[in-house]
Amino acid sequence: MSPETPPDDLVARAAAILRSGGLVAFPTETVYGLGADAWNPRALALVYRVKRRPAEHPLIVHVAGGSALDELAREIPEQARRLAARFWPGPLTLVLARHPRVPLEVTGGQETIAVRVPAHPLALSLLRAFGGPIAAPSANRFGAVSPTTAAHVRDDLGEDVELVLDGGSCDVGLESTIVDLTAGRPRVLRLGGLSEEALSEALGEPVLSGKSADVRVPGNLSSHYAPAAELSLVQASELEAKVREANRTGARVSVLVPEGVTVPEGVSAKVLAADPGGYAHELYASLRELDRAGAELVLAVPPAALGVGRAVLDRLERAAAPRPTQRSR
Ligand code: TXA
Ligand code: MG
């Protein structure tokens, strides 16, 4: 479609594609999503196929407002209402008990459902035009870095997605924070765009974090969110020594650092904002850039582990984790 097509027409076309069981990629404030009609099992099957995602990994359902919770969840605890009122639209996903009519394809066969209201005007326009819940994982192939621009989506999914709504680059740049409200005390299943501090403050008690035995969260696979290059986390104080060591291996080395950290001479560098929010915003696009430039080893210095900085550290740690396909590199 030509760049001059008015946004309302594009949104109407996107809604029509969803109604006919097709897929549409759309921007949210966190990352781009690959959307399908959440009530249509065949459309949902297509999402899994295009993403190459294992069928038991559940999808997040996107809605236009908190009132949609009643048709998706069997039980809505007071804490869910409070968090929804406080943080929606925004980078927070709530896990609740699934309403019996929600297709099991959405929930990966689980009895729980993940829901959020995205804070992006195009996402909200699409949700209103479509008039129902949209199931959407991040619009990348399974295991890769999430897309934060429309061009990233095209690079990843090409013609497998009929329409990509272009809403510019995503403000937050990291996925939503996922909170499980089905097991008593609220528990953070995935760190993301909303900090644990903000959640605890809103709930009036500290949220739990870390794994609980029976919840499957593929974003929690240790090797998820990885660029093609090997990634190693380093502290600013050891950067120079690590670069020297890495150079001896003959690998093409790049560094990823927050502004203010001294970059050793002669190494290619990607300098991100010093504040954790700015670093998060640029992180995924930068990892893609380093891949395109042919980096084989990225030495990454994280931002301060405050607020969203904790989520950044989480993603960098996962990107640095050993990967099943990396043995030969
Ligand atoms: O910011 C985001 O959350 C983005 C945008 C597009 O909204 N979406 C996203 O989707 O990151 P995806 O599919 O890449 O990651 C969804 C995560 C997975 O880790 C999945 O396991 C978890 O949500 N999830 C979905 N349903 C769940 C459930 N019922 N219980 C526990 N985790 C669930
Ligand atoms: Mg994802």
Short mmCIF file of C-alpha atoms and ligand atoms in Angstrom, two decimals:
data_model
loop_
_atom_site.label_atom_id
_atom_site.label_comp_id
_atom_site.label_asym_id
_atom_site.label_seq_id
_atom_site.Cartn_x
_atom_site.Cartn_y
_atom_site.Cartn_z
CA MET A 1 0.00 0.00 0.00
CA SER A 2 1.34 3.48 -0.82
CA PRO A 3 2.75 5.64 1.95
CA GLU A 4 0.02 8.22 1.19
CA THR A 5 -2.82 5.91 2.20
CA PRO A 6 -4.63 7.66 5.09
CA PRO A 7 -4.05 5.90 8.43
CA ASP A 8 -7.80 5.35 8.95
CA ASP A 9 -8.03 3.40 5.68
CA LEU A 10 -5.07 1.27 6.66
CA VAL A 11 -6.58 0.54 10.05
CA ALA A 12 -9.89 -0.41 8.41
CA ARG A 13 -8.05 -2.70 6.01
CA ALA A 14 -6.10 -4.25 8.90
CA ALA A 15 -9.34 -4.90 10.79
CA ALA A 16 -10.81 -6.54 7.68
CA ILE A 17 -7.77 -8.81 7.36
CA LEU A 18 -8.14 -9.86 11.00
CA ARG A 19 -11.84 -10.56 10.47
CA SER A 20 -11.04 -12.79 7.52
CA GLY A 21 -8.60 -14.83 9.61
CA GLY A 22 -5.40 -13.17 8.39
CA LEU A 23 -2.46 -11.70 10.28
CA VAL A 24 -1.55 -8.04 10.77
CA ALA A 25 1.58 -6.69 12.42
CA PHE A 26 1.03 -3.57 14.48
CA PRO A 27 3.05 -1.28 16.72
CA THR A 28 2.67 -1.16 20.48
CA GLU A 29 4.60 0.97 22.95
CA THR A 30 6.76 -2.07 23.82
CA VAL A 31 7.52 -3.96 20.56
CA TYR A 32 5.62 -4.80 17.35
CA GLY A 33 3.01 -7.54 17.64
CA LEU A 34 1.83 -10.13 15.12
CA GLY A 35 -1.93 -9.97 15.53
CA ALA A 36 -4.72 -12.48 14.94
CA ASP A 37 -8.39 -12.69 15.93
CA ALA A 38 -8.22 -14.20 19.43
CA TRP A 39 -11.53 -16.07 18.88
CA ASN A 40 -10.40 -17.72 15.64
CA PRO A 41 -8.43 -20.98 16.15
CA ARG A 42 -7.34 -21.10 12.49
CA ALA A 43 -5.92 -17.59 12.61
CA LEU A 44 -4.16 -18.53 15.85
CA ALA A 45 -2.66 -21.62 14.19
CA LEU A 46 -1.30 -19.32 11.49
CA VAL A 47 0.45 -17.17 14.11
CA TYR A 48 2.27 -20.21 15.47
CA ARG A 49 3.22 -21.30 11.97
CA VAL A 50 4.54 -17.90 10.88
CA LYS A 51 6.43 -17.37 14.11
CA ARG A 52 7.69 -20.96 14.08
CA ARG A 53 6.64 -21.04 17.68
CA PRO A 54 5.96 -24.31 19.54
CA ALA A 55 2.20 -24.77 20.04
CA GLU A 56 2.37 -24.94 23.82
CA HIS A 57 3.73 -21.40 24.18
CA PRO A 58 0.81 -19.08 25.01
CA LEU A 59 0.03 -15.74 23.35
CA ILE A 60 -0.80 -12.39 24.94
CA VAL A 61 -4.30 -11.12 24.21
CA HIS A 62 -4.56 -7.38 23.49
CA VAL A 63 -7.75 -5.47 24.28
CA ALA A 64 -8.86 -1.84 23.99
CA GLY A 65 -9.77 -1.42 27.66
CA GLY A 66 -10.03 -3.11 31.04
CA SER A 67 -13.76 -3.78 30.61
CA ALA A 68 -12.91 -6.55 28.12
CA LEU A 69 -11.43 -8.57 30.99
CA ASP A 70 -14.82 -9.98 31.91
CA GLU A 71 -15.17 -11.93 28.67
CA LEU A 72 -11.62 -13.28 28.84
CA ALA A 73 -11.11 -14.16 32.49
CA ARG A 74 -13.14 -16.37 34.77
CA GLU A 75 -12.09 -14.56 37.88
CA ILE A 76 -10.73 -11.06 38.26
CA PRO A 77 -9.04 -10.47 41.60
CA GLU A 78 -9.14 -7.02 43.15
CA GLN A 79 -5.38 -6.69 42.51
CA ALA A 80 -5.97 -7.12 38.78
CA ARG A 81 -8.55 -4.34 38.77
CA ARG A 82 -6.18 -2.11 40.66
CA LEU A 83 -3.21 -2.72 38.37
CA ALA A 84 -5.37 -2.37 35.26
CA ALA A 85 -6.79 0.95 36.46
CA ARG A 86 -3.35 2.22 37.30
CA PHE A 87 -1.18 1.02 34.41
CA TRP A 88 -3.40 0.39 31.37
CA PRO A 89 -2.91 1.31 28.64
CA GLY A 90 0.73 0.42 29.29
CA PRO A 91 3.52 -2.16 29.30
CA LEU A 92 1.88 -4.53 31.79
CA THR A 93 0.43 -7.99 31.04
CA LEU A 94 -1.82 -9.68 33.60
CA VAL A 95 -2.12 -13.45 33.83
CA LEU A 96 -5.59 -14.53 35.01
CA ALA A 97 -7.77 -17.62 35.06
CA ARG A 98 -8.99 -18.27 31.50
CA HIS A 99 -12.69 -17.84 30.70
CA PRO A 100 -13.96 -21.19 29.39
CA ARG A 101 -14.77 -19.70 25.99
CA VAL A 102 -11.19 -18.56 25.31
CA PRO A 103 -9.67 -20.94 22.73
CA LEU A 104 -6.92 -23.16 24.13
CA GLU A 105 -4.83 -22.18 21.08
CA VAL A 106 -4.45 -18.74 22.69
CA THR A 107 -3.33 -20.07 26.03
CA GLY A 108 -1.07 -22.84 24.78
CA GLY A 109 -3.38 -25.33 26.44
CA GLN A 110 -3.13 -23.68 29.86
CA GLU A 111 -5.99 -22.65 32.11
CA THR A 112 -4.65 -19.12 32.37
CA ILE A 113 -4.75 -16.19 29.96
CA ALA A 114 -2.37 -13.24 29.54
CA VAL A 115 -4.02 -9.88 28.75
CA ARG A 116 -2.90 -6.31 28.21
CA VAL A 117 -4.04 -2.93 26.87
CA PRO A 118 -1.25 -1.50 24.71
CA ALA A 119 -0.45 2.23 24.87
CA HIS A 120 0.01 3.03 21.20
CA PRO A 121 -2.58 5.07 19.30
CA LEU A 122 -2.41 2.80 16.23
CA ALA A 123 -2.80 -0.36 18.33
CA LEU A 124 -5.81 1.15 20.09
CA SER A 125 -7.35 2.31 16.78
CA LEU A 126 -6.92 -1.19 15.40
CA LEU A 127 -8.46 -2.80 18.48
CA ARG A 128 -11.45 -0.45 18.27
CA ALA A 129 -11.91 -0.91 14.53
CA PHE A 130 -11.68 -4.69 14.88
CA GLY A 131 -14.01 -4.65 17.87
CA GLY A 132 -12.59 -7.70 19.65
CA PRO A 133 -9.51 -9.10 21.35
CA ILE A 134 -6.33 -9.54 19.28
CA ALA A 135 -3.86 -12.26 20.22
CA ALA A 136 -0.36 -11.08 19.40
CA PRO A 137 3.10 -12.36 20.15
CA SER A 138 6.08 -10.21 19.25
CA ALA A 139 6.33 -10.05 15.44
CA ASN A 140 9.62 -11.93 15.09
CA ARG A 141 10.55 -15.56 14.54
CA PHE A 142 10.65 -17.58 17.76
CA GLY A 143 13.70 -16.97 19.92
CA ALA A 144 15.00 -13.91 18.07
CA VAL A 145 15.16 -10.29 19.17
CA SER A 146 11.75 -8.54 19.12
CA PRO A 147 11.09 -5.94 16.40
CA THR A 148 10.85 -2.30 17.43
CA THR A 149 10.22 -0.85 13.94
CA ALA A 150 8.05 -1.84 10.98
CA ALA A 151 11.22 -2.48 8.97
CA HIS A 152 12.36 -5.04 11.58
CA VAL A 153 9.05 -6.89 11.12
CA ARG A 154 9.50 -6.97 7.35
CA ASP A 155 13.10 -8.17 7.75
CA ASP A 156 11.93 -11.03 9.97
CA LEU A 157 8.60 -12.09 8.52
CA GLY A 158 8.69 -10.78 4.95
CA GLU A 159 5.64 -11.79 2.96
CA ASP A 160 4.34 -14.05 5.72
CA VAL A 161 2.45 -11.08 7.13
CA GLU A 162 -0.12 -9.43 4.93
CA LEU A 163 0.02 -5.92 6.37
CA VAL A 164 2.41 -4.14 8.72
CA LEU A 165 1.00 -0.99 10.29
CA ASP A 166 3.90 1.43 10.66
CA GLY A 167 3.79 3.39 13.90
CA GLY A 168 7.44 4.39 14.01
CA SER A 169 9.88 3.10 16.57
CA CYS A 170 8.44 1.70 19.81
CA ASP A 171 8.81 4.01 22.82
CA VAL A 172 9.70 1.42 25.44
CA GLY A 173 11.63 -0.96 23.19
CA LEU A 174 11.32 -3.99 25.52
CA GLU A 175 8.39 -6.36 26.01
CA SER A 176 5.73 -5.84 28.68
CA THR A 177 6.16 -6.91 32.29
CA ILE A 178 4.08 -10.06 32.93
CA VAL A 179 2.45 -10.50 36.34
CA ASP A 180 0.71 -13.69 37.43
CA LEU A 181 -2.36 -13.04 39.58
CA THR A 182 -3.65 -16.60 39.70
CA ALA A 183 -1.65 -17.93 42.62
CA GLY A 184 -2.18 -15.69 45.63
CA ARG A 185 0.66 -13.19 45.89
CA PRO A 186 1.31 -11.40 42.56
CA ARG A 187 4.41 -12.76 40.87
CA VAL A 188 6.45 -11.21 38.07
CA LEU A 189 6.96 -13.86 35.37
CA ARG A 190 8.86 -11.59 32.97
CA LEU A 191 10.52 -8.28 33.70
CA GLY A 192 9.72 -5.62 31.13
CA GLY A 193 8.64 -2.07 30.48
CA LEU A 194 6.99 -1.58 33.89
CA SER A 195 9.31 -1.77 36.89
CA GLU A 196 8.82 -4.05 39.89
CA GLU A 197 9.06 -0.98 42.09
CA ALA A 198 6.05 0.61 40.36
CA LEU A 199 4.08 -2.64 40.72
CA SER A 200 4.89 -3.10 44.38
CA GLU A 201 4.02 0.48 45.08
CA ALA A 202 0.63 0.18 43.37
CA LEU A 203 -0.14 -3.12 45.15
CA GLY A 204 1.01 -1.94 48.57
CA GLU A 205 3.15 -5.09 48.96
CA PRO A 206 6.31 -6.35 47.30
CA VAL A 207 5.65 -8.49 44.22
CA LEU A 208 7.26 -11.90 44.10
CA SER A 209 9.63 -12.60 41.26
CA GLY A 210 11.45 -15.51 39.77
CA LYS A 211 10.17 -18.87 38.69
CA SER A 212 7.31 -20.76 40.20
CA ALA A 213 7.26 -24.44 39.40
CA ASP A 214 4.22 -24.82 37.16
CA VAL A 215 4.14 -21.78 34.89
CA ARG A 216 5.53 -22.04 31.38
CA VAL A 217 6.90 -18.81 30.01
CA PRO A 218 8.93 -19.24 26.84
CA GLY A 219 10.30 -15.73 27.25
CA ASN A 220 11.96 -17.30 30.26
CA LEU A 221 13.94 -19.82 28.27
CA SER A 222 17.47 -18.85 29.10
CA SER A 223 18.54 -18.46 25.48
CA HIS A 224 15.60 -16.33 24.30
CA TYR A 225 15.93 -12.79 22.88
CA ALA A 226 19.24 -13.49 21.20
CA PRO A 227 20.94 -11.74 18.26
CA ALA A 228 22.96 -13.80 15.77
CA ALA A 229 26.25 -12.60 17.23
CA GLU A 230 27.54 -14.16 20.39
CA LEU A 231 27.02 -11.79 23.30
CA SER A 232 29.00 -11.45 26.49
CA LEU A 233 28.13 -9.23 29.45
CA VAL A 234 31.00 -7.23 30.87
CA GLN A 235 31.48 -4.52 33.46
CA ALA A 236 32.77 -1.11 32.35
CA SER A 237 35.92 -1.56 34.45
CA GLU A 238 36.92 -4.78 32.64
CA LEU A 239 35.97 -3.67 29.13
CA GLU A 240 39.46 -2.85 27.95
CA ALA A 241 40.91 -6.17 29.11
CA LYS A 242 37.99 -8.11 27.62
CA VAL A 243 38.38 -6.37 24.26
CA ARG A 244 42.08 -7.20 24.20
CA GLU A 245 41.35 -10.82 25.06
CA ALA A 246 38.58 -11.06 22.46
CA ASN A 247 40.74 -9.50 19.75
CA ARG A 248 43.24 -12.32 20.24
CA THR A 249 40.59 -14.84 19.14
CA GLY A 250 40.39 -13.19 15.72
CA ALA A 251 36.61 -12.72 16.04
CA ARG A 252 34.97 -9.54 14.80
CA VAL A 253 34.36 -7.75 18.10
CA SER A 254 31.98 -4.89 18.83
CA VAL A 255 31.08 -3.23 22.08
CA LEU A 256 27.68 -2.02 23.25
CA VAL A 257 27.97 0.56 26.00
CA PRO A 258 25.97 3.24 27.79
CA GLU A 259 27.17 6.76 27.09
CA GLY A 260 29.94 7.81 29.47
CA VAL A 261 31.78 4.48 29.43
CA THR A 262 35.21 4.79 27.84
CA VAL A 263 35.45 2.76 24.65
CA PRO A 264 38.87 1.13 24.10
CA GLU A 265 40.64 2.36 21.00
CA GLY A 266 40.24 0.56 17.71
CA VAL A 267 37.09 -1.41 18.50
CA SER A 268 33.78 -0.73 16.78
CA ALA A 269 31.26 0.59 19.27
CA LYS A 270 27.55 1.20 19.57
CA VAL A 271 26.93 3.83 22.23
CA LEU A 272 23.46 3.86 23.83
CA ALA A 273 21.83 6.34 26.19
CA ALA A 274 23.16 6.26 29.74
CA ASP A 275 19.74 6.19 31.39
CA PRO A 276 18.10 2.74 31.55
CA GLY A 277 14.93 3.86 29.70
CA GLY A 278 16.92 5.30 26.80
CA TYR A 279 19.17 2.22 26.70
CA ALA A 280 16.09 -0.06 26.60
CA HIS A 281 14.54 1.99 23.80
CA GLU A 282 17.61 1.52 21.58
CA LEU A 283 18.70 -1.98 22.64
CA TYR A 284 16.97 -4.29 20.14
CA ALA A 285 17.55 -2.02 17.14
CA SER A 286 21.22 -1.84 18.12
CA LEU A 287 21.58 -5.63 18.39
CA ARG A 288 20.08 -5.91 14.91
CA GLU A 289 22.46 -3.25 13.62
CA LEU A 290 25.46 -5.09 15.05
CA ASP A 291 24.25 -8.30 13.39
CA ARG A 292 23.91 -6.54 10.06
CA ALA A 293 27.40 -5.13 10.42
CA GLY A 294 28.70 -8.68 10.79
CA ALA A 295 29.71 -8.59 14.45
CA GLU A 296 30.67 -12.04 15.72
CA LEU A 297 31.11 -11.16 19.36
CA VAL A 298 29.38 -8.30 21.18
CA LEU A 299 30.75 -7.21 24.54
CA ALA A 300 27.84 -5.46 26.25
CA VAL A 301 28.08 -3.17 29.27
CA PRO A 302 24.61 -2.93 30.88
CA PRO A 303 23.04 0.30 32.16
CA ALA A 304 22.39 0.84 35.89
CA ALA A 305 20.08 -1.92 37.20
CA LEU A 306 17.39 0.53 38.26
CA GLY A 307 13.75 0.50 37.11
CA VAL A 308 13.61 -0.76 33.52
CA GLY A 309 17.40 -1.28 33.74
CA ARG A 310 16.66 -4.59 35.52
CA ALA A 311 14.66 -5.76 32.49
CA VAL A 312 17.50 -4.69 30.18
CA LEU A 313 19.93 -6.72 32.26
CA ASP A 314 17.54 -9.68 32.09
CA ARG A 315 17.46 -9.55 28.27
CA LEU A 316 21.22 -9.15 28.00
CA GLU A 317 21.72 -12.14 30.32
CA ARG A 318 19.40 -14.25 28.18
CA ALA A 319 21.14 -13.11 25.00
CA ALA A 320 24.43 -14.11 26.62
CA ALA A 321 23.18 -17.55 27.70
CA PRO A 322 24.50 -20.58 25.81
CA ARG A 323 22.33 -21.42 22.81
CA PRO A 324 21.53 -24.82 21.41
CA THR A 325 22.64 -23.76 17.90
CA GLN A 326 25.80 -21.99 18.91
CA ARG A 327 28.05 -24.92 19.66
CA SER A 328 29.94 -24.72 16.40
CA ARG A 329 30.64 -20.98 16.55
O1 TXA B 1 5.13 -6.34 25.09
C1 TXA B 1 4.67 -7.43 24.84
O2 TXA B 1 4.24 -8.20 25.72
C2 TXA B 1 4.60 -7.85 23.36
C3 TXA B 1 3.63 -6.93 22.64
C4 TXA B 1 3.40 -7.34 21.22
O3 TXA B 1 2.43 -6.85 23.36
N1 TXA B 1 4.24 -9.22 23.23
C5 TXA B 1 5.09 -10.23 23.53
O4 TXA B 1 4.57 -11.47 23.17
O5 TXA B 1 6.17 -10.09 24.02
P1 TXA B 1 5.42 -12.80 23.14
O6 TXA B 1 4.48 -13.83 22.63
O7 TXA B 1 6.65 -12.60 22.39
O8 TXA B 1 5.66 -13.12 24.62
C6 TXA B 1 4.55 -13.46 25.38
C7 TXA B 1 4.97 -14.00 26.68
C8 TXA B 1 5.56 -15.36 26.53
O9 TXA B 1 6.73 -15.41 27.33
C9 TXA B 1 4.45 -16.24 27.08
O10 TXA B 1 4.94 -17.41 27.66
C10 TXA B 1 3.82 -15.36 28.12
O11 TXA B 1 3.81 -14.12 27.49
N2 TXA B 1 2.47 -15.79 28.38
C11 TXA B 1 1.42 -15.71 27.56
N3 TXA B 1 0.35 -16.29 28.13
C12 TXA B 1 0.72 -16.71 29.33
C13 TXA B 1 0.09 -17.39 30.39
N4 TXA B 1 -1.18 -17.74 30.32
N5 TXA B 1 0.82 -17.68 31.49
C14 TXA B 1 2.10 -17.34 31.57
N6 TXA B 1 2.78 -16.70 30.59
C15 TXA B 1 2.10 -16.40 29.50
MG MG B 2 8.52 -12.66 21.81
#
